[in-house]
Every structure is written in structure tokens, then in C-alpha cells.
PDB file of C-alpha atoms and ligand atoms in Angstrom:
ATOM      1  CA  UNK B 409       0.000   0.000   0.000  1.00  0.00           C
ATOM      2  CA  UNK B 410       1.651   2.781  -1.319  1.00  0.00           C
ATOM      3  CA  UNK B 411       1.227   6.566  -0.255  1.00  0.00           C
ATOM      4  CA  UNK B 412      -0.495   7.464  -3.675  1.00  0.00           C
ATOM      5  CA  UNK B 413      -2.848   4.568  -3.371  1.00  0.00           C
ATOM      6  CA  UNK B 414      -5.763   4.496  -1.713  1.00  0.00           C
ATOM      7  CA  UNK B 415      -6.996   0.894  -3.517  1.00  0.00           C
ATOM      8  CA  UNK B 416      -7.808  -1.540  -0.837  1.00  0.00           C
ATOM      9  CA  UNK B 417      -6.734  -4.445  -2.799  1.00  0.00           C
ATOM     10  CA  UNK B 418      -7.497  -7.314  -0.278  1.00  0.00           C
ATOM     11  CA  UNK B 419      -3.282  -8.873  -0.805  1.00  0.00           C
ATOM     12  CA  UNK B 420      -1.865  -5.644  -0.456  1.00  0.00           C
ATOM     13  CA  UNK B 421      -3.854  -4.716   2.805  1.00  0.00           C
ATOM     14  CA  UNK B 422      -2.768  -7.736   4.294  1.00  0.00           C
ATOM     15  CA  UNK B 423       0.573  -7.345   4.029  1.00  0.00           C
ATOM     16  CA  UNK B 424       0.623  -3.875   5.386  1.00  0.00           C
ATOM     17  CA  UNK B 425      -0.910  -5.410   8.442  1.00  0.00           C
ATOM     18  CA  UNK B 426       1.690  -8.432   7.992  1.00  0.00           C
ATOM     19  CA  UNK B 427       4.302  -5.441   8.413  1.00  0.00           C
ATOM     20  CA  UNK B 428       2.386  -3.795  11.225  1.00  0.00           C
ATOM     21  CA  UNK B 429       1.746  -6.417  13.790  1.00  0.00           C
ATOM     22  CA  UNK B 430       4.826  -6.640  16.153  1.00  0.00           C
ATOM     23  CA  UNK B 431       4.194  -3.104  16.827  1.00  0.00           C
ATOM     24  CA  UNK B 432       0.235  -2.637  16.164  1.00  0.00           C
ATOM     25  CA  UNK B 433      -1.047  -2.285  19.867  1.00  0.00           C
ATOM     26  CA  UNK B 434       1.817   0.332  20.787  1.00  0.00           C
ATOM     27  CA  UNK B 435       1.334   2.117  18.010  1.00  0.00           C
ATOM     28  CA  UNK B 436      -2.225   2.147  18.657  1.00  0.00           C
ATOM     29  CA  UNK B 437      -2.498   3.421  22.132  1.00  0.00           C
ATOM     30  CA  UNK B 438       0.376   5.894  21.275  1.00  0.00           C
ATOM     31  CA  UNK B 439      -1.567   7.064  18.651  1.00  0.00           C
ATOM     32  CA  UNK B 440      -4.945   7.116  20.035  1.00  0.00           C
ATOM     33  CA  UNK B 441      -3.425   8.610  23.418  1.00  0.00           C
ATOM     34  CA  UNK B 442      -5.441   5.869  25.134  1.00  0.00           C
ATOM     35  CA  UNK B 443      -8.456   6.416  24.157  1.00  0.00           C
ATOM     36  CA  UNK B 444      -8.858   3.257  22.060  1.00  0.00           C
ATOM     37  CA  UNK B 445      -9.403   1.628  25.871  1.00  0.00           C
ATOM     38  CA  UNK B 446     -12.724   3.616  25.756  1.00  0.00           C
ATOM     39  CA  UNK B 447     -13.737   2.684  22.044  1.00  0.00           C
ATOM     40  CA  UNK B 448     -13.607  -1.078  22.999  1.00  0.00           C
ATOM     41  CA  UNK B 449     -15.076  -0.945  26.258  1.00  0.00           C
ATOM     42  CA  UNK B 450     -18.044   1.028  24.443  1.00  0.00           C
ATOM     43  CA  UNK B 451     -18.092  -1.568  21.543  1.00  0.00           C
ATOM     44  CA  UNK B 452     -18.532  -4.474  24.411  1.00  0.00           C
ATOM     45  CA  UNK B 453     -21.529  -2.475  25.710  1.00  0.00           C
ATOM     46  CA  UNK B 454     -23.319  -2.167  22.560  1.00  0.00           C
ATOM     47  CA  UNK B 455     -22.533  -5.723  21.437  1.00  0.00           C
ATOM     48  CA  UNK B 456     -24.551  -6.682  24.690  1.00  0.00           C
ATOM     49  CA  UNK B 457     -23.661 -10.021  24.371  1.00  0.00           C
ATOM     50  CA  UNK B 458     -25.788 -12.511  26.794  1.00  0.00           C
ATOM     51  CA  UNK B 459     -23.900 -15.315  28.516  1.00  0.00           C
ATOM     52  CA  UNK B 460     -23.435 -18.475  25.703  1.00  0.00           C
ATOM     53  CA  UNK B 461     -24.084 -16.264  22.970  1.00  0.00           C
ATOM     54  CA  UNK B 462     -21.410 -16.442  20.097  1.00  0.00           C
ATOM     55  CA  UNK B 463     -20.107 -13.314  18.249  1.00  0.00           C
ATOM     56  CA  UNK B 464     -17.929 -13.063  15.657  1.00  0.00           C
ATOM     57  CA  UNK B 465     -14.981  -9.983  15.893  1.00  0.00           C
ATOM     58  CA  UNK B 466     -14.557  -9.722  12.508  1.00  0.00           C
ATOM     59  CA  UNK B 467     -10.498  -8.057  11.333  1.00  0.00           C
ATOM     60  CA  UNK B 468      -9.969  -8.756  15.155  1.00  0.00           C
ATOM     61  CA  UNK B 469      -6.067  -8.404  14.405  1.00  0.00           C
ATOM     62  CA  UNK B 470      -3.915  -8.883  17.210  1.00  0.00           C
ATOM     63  CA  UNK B 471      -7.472 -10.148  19.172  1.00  0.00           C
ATOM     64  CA  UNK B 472      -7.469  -6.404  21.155  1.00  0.00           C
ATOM     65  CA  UNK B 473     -10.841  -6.203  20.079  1.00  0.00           C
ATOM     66  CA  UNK B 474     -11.532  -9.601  21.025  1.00  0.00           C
ATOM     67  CA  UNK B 475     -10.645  -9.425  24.409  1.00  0.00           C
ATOM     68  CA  UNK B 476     -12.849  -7.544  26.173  1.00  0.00           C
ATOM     69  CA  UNK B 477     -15.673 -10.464  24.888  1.00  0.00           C
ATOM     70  CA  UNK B 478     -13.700 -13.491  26.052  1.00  0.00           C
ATOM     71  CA  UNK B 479     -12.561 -11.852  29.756  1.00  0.00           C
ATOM     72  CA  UNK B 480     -16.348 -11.273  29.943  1.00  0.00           C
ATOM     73  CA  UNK B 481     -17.469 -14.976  29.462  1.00  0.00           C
ATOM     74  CA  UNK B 482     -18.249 -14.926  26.234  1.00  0.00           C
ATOM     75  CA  UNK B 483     -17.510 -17.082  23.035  1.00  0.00           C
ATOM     76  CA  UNK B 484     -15.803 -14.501  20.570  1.00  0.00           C
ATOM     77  CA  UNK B 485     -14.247 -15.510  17.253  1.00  0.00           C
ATOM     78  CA  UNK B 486     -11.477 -13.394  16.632  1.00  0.00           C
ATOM     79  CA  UNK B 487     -11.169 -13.220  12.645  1.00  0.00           C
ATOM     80  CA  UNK B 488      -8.824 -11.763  10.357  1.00  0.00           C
ATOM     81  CA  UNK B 489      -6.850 -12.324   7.115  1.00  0.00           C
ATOM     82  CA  UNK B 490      -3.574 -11.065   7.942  1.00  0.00           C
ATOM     83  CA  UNK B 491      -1.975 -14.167   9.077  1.00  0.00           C
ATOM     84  CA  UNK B 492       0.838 -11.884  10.519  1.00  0.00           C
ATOM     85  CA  UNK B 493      -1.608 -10.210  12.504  1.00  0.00           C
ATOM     86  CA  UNK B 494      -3.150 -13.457  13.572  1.00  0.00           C
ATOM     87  CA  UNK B 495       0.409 -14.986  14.488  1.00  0.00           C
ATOM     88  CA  UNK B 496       0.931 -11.672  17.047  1.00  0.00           C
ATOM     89  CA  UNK B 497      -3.021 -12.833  18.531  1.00  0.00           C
ATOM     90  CA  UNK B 498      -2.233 -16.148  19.109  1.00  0.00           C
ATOM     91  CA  UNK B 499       0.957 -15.162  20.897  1.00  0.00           C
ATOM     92  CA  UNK B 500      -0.806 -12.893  23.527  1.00  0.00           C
ATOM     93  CA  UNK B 501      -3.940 -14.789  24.043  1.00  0.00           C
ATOM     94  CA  UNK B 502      -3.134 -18.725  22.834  1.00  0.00           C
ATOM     95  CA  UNK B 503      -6.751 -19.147  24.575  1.00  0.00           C
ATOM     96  CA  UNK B 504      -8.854 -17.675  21.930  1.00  0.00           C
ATOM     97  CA  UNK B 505      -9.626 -19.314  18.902  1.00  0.00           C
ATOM     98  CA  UNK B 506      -7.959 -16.858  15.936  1.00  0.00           C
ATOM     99  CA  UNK B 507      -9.506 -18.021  12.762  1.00  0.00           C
ATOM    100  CA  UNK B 508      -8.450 -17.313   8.879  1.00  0.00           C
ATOM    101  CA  UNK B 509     -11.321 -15.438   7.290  1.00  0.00           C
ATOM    102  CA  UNK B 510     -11.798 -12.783   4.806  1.00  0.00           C
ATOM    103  CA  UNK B 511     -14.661 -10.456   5.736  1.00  0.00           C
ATOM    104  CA  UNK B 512     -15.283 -10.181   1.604  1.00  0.00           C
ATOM    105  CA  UNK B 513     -16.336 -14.127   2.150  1.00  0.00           C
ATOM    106  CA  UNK B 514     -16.673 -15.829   5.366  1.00  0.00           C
ATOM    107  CA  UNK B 515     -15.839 -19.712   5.799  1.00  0.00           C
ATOM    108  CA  UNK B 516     -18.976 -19.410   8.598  1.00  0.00           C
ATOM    109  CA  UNK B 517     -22.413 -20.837   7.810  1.00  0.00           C
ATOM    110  CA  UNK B 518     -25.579 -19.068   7.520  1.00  0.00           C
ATOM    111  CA  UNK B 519     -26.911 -17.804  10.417  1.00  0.00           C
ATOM    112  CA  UNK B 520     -23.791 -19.134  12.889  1.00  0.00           C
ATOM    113  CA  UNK B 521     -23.395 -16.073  14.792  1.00  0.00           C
ATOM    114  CA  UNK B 522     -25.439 -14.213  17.725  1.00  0.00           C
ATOM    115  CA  UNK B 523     -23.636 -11.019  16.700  1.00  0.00           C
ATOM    116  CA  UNK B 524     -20.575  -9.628  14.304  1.00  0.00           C
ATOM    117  CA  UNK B 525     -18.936  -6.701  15.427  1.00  0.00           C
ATOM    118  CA  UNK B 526     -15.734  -5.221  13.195  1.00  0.00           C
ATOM    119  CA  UNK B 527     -13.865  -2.506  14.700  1.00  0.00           C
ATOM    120  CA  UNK B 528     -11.322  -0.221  12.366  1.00  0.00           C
ATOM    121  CA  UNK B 529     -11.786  -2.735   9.757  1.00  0.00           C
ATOM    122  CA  UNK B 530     -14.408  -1.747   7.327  1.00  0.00           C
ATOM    123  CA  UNK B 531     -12.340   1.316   5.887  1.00  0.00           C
ATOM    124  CA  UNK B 532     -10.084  -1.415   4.871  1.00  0.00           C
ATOM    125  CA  UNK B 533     -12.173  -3.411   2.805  1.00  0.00           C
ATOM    126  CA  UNK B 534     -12.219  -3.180  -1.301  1.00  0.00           C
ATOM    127  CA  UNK B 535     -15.800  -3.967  -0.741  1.00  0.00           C
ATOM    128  CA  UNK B 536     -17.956  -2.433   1.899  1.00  0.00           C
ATOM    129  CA  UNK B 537     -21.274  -4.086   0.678  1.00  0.00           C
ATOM    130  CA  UNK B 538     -20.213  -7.098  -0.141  1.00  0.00           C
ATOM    131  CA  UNK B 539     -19.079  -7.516   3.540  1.00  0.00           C
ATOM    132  CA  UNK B 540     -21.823  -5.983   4.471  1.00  0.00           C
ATOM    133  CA  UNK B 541     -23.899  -8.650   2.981  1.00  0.00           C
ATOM    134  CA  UNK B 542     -21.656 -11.613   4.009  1.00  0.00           C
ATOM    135  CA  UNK B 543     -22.099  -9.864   7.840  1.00  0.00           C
ATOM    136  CA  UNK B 544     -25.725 -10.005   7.427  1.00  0.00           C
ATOM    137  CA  UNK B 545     -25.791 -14.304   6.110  1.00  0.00           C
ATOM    138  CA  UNK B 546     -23.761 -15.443   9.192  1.00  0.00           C
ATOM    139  CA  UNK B 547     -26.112 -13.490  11.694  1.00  0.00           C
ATOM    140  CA  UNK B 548     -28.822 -15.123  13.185  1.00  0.00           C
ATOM    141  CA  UNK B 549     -32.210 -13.618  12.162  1.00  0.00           C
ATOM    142  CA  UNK B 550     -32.577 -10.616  15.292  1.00  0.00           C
ATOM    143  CA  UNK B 551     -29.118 -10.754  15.624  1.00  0.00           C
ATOM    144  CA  UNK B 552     -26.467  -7.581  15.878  1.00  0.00           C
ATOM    145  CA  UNK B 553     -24.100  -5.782  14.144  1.00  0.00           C
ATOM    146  CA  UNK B 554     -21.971  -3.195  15.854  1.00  0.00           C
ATOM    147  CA  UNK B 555     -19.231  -1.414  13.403  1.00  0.00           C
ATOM    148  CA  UNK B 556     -16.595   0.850  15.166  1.00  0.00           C
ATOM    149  CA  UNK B 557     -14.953   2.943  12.571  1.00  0.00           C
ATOM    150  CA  UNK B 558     -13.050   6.221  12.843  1.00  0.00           C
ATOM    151  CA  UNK B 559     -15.565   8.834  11.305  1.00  0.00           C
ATOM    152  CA  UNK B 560     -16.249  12.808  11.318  1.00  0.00           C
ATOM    153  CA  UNK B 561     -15.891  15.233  14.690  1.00  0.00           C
ATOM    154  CA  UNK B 562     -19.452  16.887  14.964  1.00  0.00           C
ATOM    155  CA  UNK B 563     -18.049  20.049  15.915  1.00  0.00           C
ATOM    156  CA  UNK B 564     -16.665  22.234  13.214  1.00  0.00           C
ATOM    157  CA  UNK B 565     -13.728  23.485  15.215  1.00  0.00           C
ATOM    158  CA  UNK B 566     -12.849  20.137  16.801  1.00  0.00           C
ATOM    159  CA  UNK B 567     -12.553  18.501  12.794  1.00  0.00           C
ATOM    160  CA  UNK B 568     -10.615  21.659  12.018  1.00  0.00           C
ATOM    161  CA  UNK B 569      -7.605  20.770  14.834  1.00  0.00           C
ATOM    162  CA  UNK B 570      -8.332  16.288  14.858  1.00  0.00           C
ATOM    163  CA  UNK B 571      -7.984  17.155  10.850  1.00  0.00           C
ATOM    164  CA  UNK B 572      -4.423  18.963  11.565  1.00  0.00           C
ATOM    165  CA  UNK B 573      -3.677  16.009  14.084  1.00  0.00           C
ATOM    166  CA  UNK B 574      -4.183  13.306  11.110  1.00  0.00           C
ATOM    167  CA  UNK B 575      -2.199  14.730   8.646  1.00  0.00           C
ATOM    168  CA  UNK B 576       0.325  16.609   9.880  1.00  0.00           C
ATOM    169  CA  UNK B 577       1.019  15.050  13.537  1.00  0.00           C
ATOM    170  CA  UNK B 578       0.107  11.750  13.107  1.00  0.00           C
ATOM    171  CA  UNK B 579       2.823  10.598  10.421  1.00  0.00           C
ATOM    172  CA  UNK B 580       6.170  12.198  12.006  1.00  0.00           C
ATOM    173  CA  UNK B 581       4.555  10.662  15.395  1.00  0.00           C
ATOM    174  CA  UNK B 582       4.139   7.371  13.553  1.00  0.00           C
ATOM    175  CA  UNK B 583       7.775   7.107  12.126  1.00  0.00           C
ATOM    176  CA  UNK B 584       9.023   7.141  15.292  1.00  0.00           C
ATOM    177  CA  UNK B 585       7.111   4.211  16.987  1.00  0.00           C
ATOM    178  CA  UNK B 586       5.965   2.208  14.154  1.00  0.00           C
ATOM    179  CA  UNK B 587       7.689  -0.613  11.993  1.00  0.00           C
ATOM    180  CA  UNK B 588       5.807   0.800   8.637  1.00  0.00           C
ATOM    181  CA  UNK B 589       5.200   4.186   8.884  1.00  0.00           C
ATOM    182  CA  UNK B 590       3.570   4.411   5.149  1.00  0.00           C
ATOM    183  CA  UNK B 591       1.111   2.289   6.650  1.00  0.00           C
ATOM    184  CA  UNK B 592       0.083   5.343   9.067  1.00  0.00           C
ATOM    185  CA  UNK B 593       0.049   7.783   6.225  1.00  0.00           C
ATOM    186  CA  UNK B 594      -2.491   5.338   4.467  1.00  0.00           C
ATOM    187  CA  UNK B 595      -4.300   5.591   7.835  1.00  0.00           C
ATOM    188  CA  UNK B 596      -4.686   9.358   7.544  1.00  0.00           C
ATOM    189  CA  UNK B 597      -5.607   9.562   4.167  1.00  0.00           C
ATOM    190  CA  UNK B 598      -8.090   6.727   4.709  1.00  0.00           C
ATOM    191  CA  UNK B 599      -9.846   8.110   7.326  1.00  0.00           C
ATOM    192  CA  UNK B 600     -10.360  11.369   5.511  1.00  0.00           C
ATOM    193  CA  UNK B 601     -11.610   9.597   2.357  1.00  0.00           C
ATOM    194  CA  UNK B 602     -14.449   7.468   4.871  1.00  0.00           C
ATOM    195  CA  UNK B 603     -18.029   8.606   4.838  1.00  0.00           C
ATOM    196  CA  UNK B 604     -19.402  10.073   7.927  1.00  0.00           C
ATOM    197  CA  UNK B 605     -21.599   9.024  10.033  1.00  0.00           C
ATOM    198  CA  UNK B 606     -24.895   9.564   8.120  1.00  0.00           C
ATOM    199  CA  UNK B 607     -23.429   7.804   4.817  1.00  0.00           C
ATOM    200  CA  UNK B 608     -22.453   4.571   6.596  1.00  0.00           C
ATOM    201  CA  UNK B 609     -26.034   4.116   8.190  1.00  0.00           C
ATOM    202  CA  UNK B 610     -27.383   4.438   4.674  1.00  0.00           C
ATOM    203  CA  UNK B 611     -24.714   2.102   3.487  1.00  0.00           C
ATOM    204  CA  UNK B 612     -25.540  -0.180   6.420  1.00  0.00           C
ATOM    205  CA  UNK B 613     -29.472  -0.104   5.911  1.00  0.00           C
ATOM    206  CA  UNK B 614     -28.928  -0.353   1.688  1.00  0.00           C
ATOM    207  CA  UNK B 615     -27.128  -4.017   2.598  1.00  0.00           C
ATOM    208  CA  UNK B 616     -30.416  -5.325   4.647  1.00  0.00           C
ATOM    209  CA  UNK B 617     -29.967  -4.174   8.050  1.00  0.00           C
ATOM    210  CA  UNK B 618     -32.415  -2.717  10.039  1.00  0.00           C
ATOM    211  CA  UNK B 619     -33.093  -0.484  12.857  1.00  0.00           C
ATOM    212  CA  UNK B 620     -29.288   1.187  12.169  1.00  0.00           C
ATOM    213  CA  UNK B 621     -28.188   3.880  14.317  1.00  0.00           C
ATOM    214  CA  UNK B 622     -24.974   5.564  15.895  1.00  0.00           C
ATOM    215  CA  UNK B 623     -23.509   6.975  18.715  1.00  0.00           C
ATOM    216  CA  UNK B 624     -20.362   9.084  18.596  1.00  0.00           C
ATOM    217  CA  UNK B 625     -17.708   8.557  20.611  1.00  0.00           C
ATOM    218  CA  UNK B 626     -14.689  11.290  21.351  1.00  0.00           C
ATOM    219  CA  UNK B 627     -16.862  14.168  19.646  1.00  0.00           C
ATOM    220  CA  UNK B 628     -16.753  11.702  16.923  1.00  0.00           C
ATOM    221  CA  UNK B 629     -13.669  10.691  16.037  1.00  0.00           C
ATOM    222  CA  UNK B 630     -14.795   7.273  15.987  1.00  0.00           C
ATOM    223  CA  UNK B 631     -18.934   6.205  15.660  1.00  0.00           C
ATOM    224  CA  UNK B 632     -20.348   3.181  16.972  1.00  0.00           C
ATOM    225  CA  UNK B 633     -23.215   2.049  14.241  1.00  0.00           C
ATOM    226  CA  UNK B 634     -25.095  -0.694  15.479  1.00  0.00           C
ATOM    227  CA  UNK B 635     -28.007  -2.523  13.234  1.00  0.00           C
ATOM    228  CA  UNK B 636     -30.380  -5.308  13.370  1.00  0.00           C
ATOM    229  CA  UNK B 637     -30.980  -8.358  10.890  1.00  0.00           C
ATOM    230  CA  UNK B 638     -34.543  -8.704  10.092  1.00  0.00           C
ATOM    231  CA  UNK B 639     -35.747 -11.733  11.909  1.00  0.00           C
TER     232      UNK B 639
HETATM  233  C1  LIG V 782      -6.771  -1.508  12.208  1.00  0.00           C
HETATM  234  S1  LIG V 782      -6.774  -3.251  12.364  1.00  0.00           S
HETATM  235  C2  LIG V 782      -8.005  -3.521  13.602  1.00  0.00           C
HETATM  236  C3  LIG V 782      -7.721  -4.732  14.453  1.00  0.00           C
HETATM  237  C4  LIG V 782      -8.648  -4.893  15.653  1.00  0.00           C
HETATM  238  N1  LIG V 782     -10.024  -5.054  15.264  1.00  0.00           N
HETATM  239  C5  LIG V 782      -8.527  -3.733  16.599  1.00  0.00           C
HETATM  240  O1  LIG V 782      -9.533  -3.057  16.856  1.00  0.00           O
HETATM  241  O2  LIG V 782      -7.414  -3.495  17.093  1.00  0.00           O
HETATM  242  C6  LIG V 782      -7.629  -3.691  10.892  1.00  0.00           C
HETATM  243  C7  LIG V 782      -7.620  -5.185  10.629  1.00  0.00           C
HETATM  244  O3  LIG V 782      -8.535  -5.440   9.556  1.00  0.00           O
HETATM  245  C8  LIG V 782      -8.035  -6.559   8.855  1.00  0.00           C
HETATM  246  N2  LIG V 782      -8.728  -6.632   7.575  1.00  0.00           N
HETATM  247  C9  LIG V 782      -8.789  -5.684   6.615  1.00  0.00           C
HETATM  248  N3  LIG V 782      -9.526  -6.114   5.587  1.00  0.00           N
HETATM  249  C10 LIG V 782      -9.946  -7.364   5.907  1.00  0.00           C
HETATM  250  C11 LIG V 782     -10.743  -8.338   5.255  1.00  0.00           C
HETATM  251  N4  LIG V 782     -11.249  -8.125   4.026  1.00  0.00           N
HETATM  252  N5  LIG V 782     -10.994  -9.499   5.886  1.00  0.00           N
HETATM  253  C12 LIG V 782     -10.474  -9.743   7.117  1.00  0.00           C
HETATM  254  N6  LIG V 782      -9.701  -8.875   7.782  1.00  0.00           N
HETATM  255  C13 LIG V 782      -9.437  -7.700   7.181  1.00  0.00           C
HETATM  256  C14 LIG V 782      -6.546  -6.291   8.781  1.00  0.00           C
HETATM  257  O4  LIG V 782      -5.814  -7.441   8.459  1.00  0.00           O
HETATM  258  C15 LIG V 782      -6.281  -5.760  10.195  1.00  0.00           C
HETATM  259  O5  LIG V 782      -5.881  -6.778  11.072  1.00  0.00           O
END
């Protein structure tokens, strides 16, 4: 993934997270300045997984998403197709179950899941509906889908200083502490080029779902849009 490029195509994402991993949760609470703690923490909450329900974390990486599921009792997939990111995983937490799977098509069967959540995964996809619509097959009918996704601040002068953050701050920041610091510029430019919050929940409801909605988190530097499969 080159600095020019802002193709997702499904090999070269995966090596930029091959290249990533060793240092992907550093970099990521560096980056954040801790407040991806918050983001997952809200992302267990609206998940709202019951006890022996089943959810799949879909481009669970390094299984940081994943965690806050298992260390509450419940069965989490984490899922990814970066098998580099997947080798970190399984060295932190050899517990949980780290599974090969491209969110584009799942190796799950219909309706296997009580809930899919994907968090900072969906901006990486080539194709957002066709995930989308392989999300909504492996759901059980009523089941959930909570995406957490870096989106728009709400307030004008807030986007005007996060927007100086991301694109001037963020890469000189990232060559210090990361092992691919392209891979950070990608992550700027990415995030700028994402629909906000309102796009996504038509995006979201155009692939099936129902009842979508979305609460901001960190004036809305990331959104939480949760939906609904039609039982
Ligand atoms: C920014 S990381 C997020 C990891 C984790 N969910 C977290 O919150 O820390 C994005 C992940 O999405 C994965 N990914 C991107 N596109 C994917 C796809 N089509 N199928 C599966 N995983 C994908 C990448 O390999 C990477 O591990």
C-alpha cells in the first residue's frame, strides 16, 4: 500500500498489516493517546452479548478487540486475514480461537453467529457491501451488528484541529514508533476519504440491516453504528 494509493486491494492490505503487527497495539495506544481503551469498552456495551451467545470480531487483528468479549465470558471468534496479525493474537492470548477469514467471504455458515462486530476494519475493505452482505448471512435472524470505525468530529472546530492532528502530527509521530510508517500515512488519508456518520447508516441499511443507528464517541472521532438483521 503505497502513499499514492488508496486501492484496498485485499493482498496488499494484508501485508501492510503483515508489516504492522509486532508493533500494532503500541502504536495504537500511542496514537490514540489511550483512548482506544474507551472505544472497545463502548463496543462491548453495545454488542450486549448474553452469557453463551457467540459473536464473531470480525479483522480482530492482534485479538485487542476480542478481548474484552472473552474476559467477559463470552464465546468470541477473533477473525482476520492477515496471518501476521493473527500470528501476534495467538501469541498474547493462545486461549482464543484466531480463525483465517476474509470479511469479503466468510468460511462461517448461515446464520452461525449471535452477533458480528468489526472494529477499524471496514475502511479497509475493497468492498464495503459485499461484507456488508456476508455480515448479514452469518447473523442469526434478530441478531447484531456493531461497526466501530473512525468517522467525522461533529463540531466544526474540533474537525478543524483532529484534521491537523491526522495529517500533519500523526505521520512524524508514527515514524518514530511504528515498523511501517507508510502504513500510518495510508491511515490518515483513509480516514479522511471514509463517509461520515450519516453515509455509513445508509450504506448499512442499503445491505439489509435494520433499525441502524450511531452513537459518537470522542466528539466523533470514531462512531459506533449498530443494526439489526430482520428476523
Ligand atoms: C486496524 S486493524 C483492527 C484490528 C482490531 N479489530 C482492533 O480493533 O485493534 C484492521 C484489521 O482489519 C483486517 N482486515 C482488513 N480487511 C480485511 C478483510 N477483508 N478481511 C479480514 N480482515 C481484514 C486487517 O488485516 C487488520 O488486522
Amino acid at each position: 500500500m503505497t502513499r499514492a494509493s488508496l486501492e484496498k486491494d485485499p493482498r496488499d492490505v494484508a501485508a501492510m498489516f503483515d508489516d504492522v503487527a509486532g508493533k500494532y497495539d503500541l502504536t495504537n495506544d500511542v496514537l490514540s493517546l489511550g483512548q482506544d481503551r474507551l472505544w472497545r469498552r463502548a463496543v462491548l456495551r453495545a454488542v450486549a452479548a448474553q452469557p453463551g451467545e457467540t459473536v464473531l470480531d470480525i479483522a480482530a487483528g492482534t485479538g485487542t478487540s476480542s478481548e474484552p468479549f472473552a474476559d467477559g465470558g463470552v464465546n468470541v471468534v477473533p477473525a482476520d486475514f492477515s496471518l501476521g496479525m493473527l500470528r501476534v493474537g495467538h501469541q498474547r492470548r493462545p486461549d482464543l480461537g484466531f480463525t483465517a477469514a476474509d470479511a469479503m467471504r466468510l468460511p462461517f455458515a448461515d446464520a452461525s453467529f449471535d452477533a458480528v462486530t468489526m472494529s477499524f476494519g471496514l475502511r479497509n475493505v475493497a468492498s464495503v457491501d459485499a461484507a456488508l452482505g456476508e455480515f448479514l448471512r452469518v447473523v442469526k435472524p434478530g441478531g447484531r451488528l456493531v461497526v466501530c470505525e473512525f468517522s467525522q468530529p461533529v463540531n466544526k472546530a474540533f474537525r478543524k484541529v483532529y484534521t491537523e492532528y491526522l495529517m500533519r502530527s500523526l505521520p512524524p509521530v508514527a515514524r518514530k514508533v511504528s515498523s511501517n510508517p507508510e502504513s500510518y500515512v495510508y491511515l490518515a488519508e483513509s480516514i479522511q476519504a471514509w463517509p461520515g456518520q450519516r453515509e455509513l447508516a445508509t450504506t448499512i441499511s442499503a445491505a439489509g440491516w435494520s433499525q441502524v443507528g450511531w452513537r459518537n464517541l470522542t466528539g466523533g472521532i470514531v462512531a459506533l453504528h449498530r443494526a439489526v438483521k430482520p428476523a
